Coordinates of N, CA and C in Angstrom, one line a residue:
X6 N 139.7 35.9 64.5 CA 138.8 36.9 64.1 C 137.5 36.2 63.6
X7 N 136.4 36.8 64.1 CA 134.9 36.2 63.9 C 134.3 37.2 63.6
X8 N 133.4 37.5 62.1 CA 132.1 38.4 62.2 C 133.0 39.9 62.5
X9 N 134.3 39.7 62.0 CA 135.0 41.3 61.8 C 135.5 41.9 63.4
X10 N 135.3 41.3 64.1 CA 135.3 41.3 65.2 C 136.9 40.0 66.2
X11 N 137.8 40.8 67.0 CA 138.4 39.5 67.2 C 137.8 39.0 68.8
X12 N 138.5 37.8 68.9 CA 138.0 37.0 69.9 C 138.8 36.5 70.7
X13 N 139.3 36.4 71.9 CA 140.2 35.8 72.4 C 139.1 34.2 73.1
X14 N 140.1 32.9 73.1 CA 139.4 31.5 73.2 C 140.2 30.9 74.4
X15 N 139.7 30.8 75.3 CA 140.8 29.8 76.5 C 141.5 28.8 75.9
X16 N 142.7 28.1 76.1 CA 143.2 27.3 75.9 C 143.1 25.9 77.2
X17 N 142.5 26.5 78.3 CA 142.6 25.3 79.1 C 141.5 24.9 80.0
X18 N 140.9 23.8 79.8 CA 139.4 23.3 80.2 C 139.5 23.4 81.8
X19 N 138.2 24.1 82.3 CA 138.1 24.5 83.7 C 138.0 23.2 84.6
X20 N 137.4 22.1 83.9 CA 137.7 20.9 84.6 C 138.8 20.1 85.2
X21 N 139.9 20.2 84.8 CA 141.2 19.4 85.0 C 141.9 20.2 84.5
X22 N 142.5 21.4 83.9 CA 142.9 21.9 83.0 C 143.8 21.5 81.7
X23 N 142.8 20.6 81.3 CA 143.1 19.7 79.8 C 143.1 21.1 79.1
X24 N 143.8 20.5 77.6 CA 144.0 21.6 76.4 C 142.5 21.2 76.0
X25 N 142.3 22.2 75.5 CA 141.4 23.0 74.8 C 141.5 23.3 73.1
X26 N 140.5 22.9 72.5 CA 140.8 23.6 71.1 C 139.2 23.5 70.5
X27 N 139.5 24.4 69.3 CA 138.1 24.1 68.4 C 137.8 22.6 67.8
X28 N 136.5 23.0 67.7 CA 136.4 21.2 67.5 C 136.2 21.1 66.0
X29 N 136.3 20.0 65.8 CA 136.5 20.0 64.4 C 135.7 19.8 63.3
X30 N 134.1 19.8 64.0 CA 133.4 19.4 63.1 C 132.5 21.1 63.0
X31 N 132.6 22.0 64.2 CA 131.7 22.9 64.9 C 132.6 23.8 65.6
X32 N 133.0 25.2 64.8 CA 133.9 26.2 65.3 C 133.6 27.1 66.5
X33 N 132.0 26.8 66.6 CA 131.7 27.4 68.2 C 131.9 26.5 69.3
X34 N 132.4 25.3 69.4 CA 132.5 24.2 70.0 C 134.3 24.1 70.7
X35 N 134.6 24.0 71.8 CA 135.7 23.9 72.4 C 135.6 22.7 73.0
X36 N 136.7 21.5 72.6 CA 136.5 20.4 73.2 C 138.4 19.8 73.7
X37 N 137.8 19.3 74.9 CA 138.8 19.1 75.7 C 139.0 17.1 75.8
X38 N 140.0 16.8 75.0 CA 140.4 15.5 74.4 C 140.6 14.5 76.3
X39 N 140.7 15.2 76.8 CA 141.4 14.3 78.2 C 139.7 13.7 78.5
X40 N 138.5 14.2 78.9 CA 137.3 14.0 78.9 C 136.4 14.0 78.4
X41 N 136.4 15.0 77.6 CA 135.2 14.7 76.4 C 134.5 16.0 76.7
X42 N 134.5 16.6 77.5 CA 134.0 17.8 77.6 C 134.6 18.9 76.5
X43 N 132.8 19.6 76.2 CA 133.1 20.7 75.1 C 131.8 21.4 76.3
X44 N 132.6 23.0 75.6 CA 131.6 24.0 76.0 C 132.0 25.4 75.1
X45 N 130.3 25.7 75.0 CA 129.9 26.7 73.6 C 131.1 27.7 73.5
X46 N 132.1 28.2 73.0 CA 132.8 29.8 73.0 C 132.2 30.8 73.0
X47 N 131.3 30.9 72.4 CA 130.4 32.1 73.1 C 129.9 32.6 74.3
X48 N 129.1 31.1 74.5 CA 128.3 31.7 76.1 C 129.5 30.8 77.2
X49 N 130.2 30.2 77.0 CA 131.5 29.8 78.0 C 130.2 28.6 78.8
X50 N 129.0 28.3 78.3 CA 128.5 26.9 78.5 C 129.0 25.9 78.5
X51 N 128.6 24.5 79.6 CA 129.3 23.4 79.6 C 128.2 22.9 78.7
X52 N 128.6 21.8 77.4 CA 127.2 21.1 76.5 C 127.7 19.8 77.3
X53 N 128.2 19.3 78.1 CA 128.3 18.2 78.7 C 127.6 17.8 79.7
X54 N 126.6 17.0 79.5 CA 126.2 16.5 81.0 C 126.5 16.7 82.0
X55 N 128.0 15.8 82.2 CA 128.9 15.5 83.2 C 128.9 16.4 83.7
X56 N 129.3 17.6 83.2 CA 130.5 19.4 83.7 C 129.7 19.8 83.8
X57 N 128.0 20.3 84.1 CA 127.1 21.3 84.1 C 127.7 22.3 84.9
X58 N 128.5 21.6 85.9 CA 129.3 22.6 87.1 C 130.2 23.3 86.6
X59 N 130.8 23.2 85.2 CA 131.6 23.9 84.7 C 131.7 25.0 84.1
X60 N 132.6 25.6 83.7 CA 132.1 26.7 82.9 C 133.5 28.0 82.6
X61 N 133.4 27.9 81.3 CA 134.9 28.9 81.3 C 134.5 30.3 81.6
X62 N 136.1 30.6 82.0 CA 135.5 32.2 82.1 C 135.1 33.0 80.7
X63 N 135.1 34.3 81.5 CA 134.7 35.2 80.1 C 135.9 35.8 79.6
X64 N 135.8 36.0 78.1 CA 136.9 36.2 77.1 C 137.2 37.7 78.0
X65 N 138.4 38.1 77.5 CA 138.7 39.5 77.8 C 138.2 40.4 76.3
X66 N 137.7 41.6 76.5 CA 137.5 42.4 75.1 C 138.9 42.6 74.7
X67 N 139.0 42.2 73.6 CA 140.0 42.9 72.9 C 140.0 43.5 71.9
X68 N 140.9 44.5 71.6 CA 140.8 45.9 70.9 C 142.2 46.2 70.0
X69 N 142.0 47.0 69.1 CA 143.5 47.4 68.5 C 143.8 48.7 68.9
X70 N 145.2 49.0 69.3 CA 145.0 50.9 69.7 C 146.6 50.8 68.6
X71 N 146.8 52.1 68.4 CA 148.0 52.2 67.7 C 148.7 50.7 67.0
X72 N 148.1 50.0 66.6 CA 148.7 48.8 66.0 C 149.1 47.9 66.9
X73 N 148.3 47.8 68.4 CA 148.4 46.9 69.5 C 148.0 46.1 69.8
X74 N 147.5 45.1 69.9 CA 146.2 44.2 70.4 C 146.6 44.3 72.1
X75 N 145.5 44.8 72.5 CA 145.2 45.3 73.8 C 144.1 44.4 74.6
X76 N 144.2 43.8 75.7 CA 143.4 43.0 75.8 C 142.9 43.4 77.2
X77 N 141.4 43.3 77.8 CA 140.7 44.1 78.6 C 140.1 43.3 79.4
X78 N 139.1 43.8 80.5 CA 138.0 43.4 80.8 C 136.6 44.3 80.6

């Protein structure tokens, strides 16, 4: 949960599908340890040179209904 709001975060880098996690210095930062590649969680941007070609998809919305987490497009 961000800004009261929840967020669903990929777990697997669109490049090779290396794991994924927040980085440690920069919570909007997803960085993928197999290459070095990070890209923004927000805008699903590659900040790496290398990956310009890359790019995650888009989060699903997600929602609570009756005490659910519901997850959308």
């Amino acid at each position: 949960e961000r800004d009261s709001q929840l967020q669903a975060i990929p777990t697997m880098c669109p490049h090779l599908l290396g794991p994924l996690a927040p980085d440690a210095t920069n919570p909007d930062v997803l960085s993928c340890p197999w290459h070095g590649y990070q890209f923004d969680r927000r805008s699903g941007d590659c900040l790496s040179p290398a990956g310009a070609r890359c790019r995650l998809p888009a989060a699903p919305v997600l929602s609570i209904r009756d005490g659910m987490l519901i997850a959308g497009v």
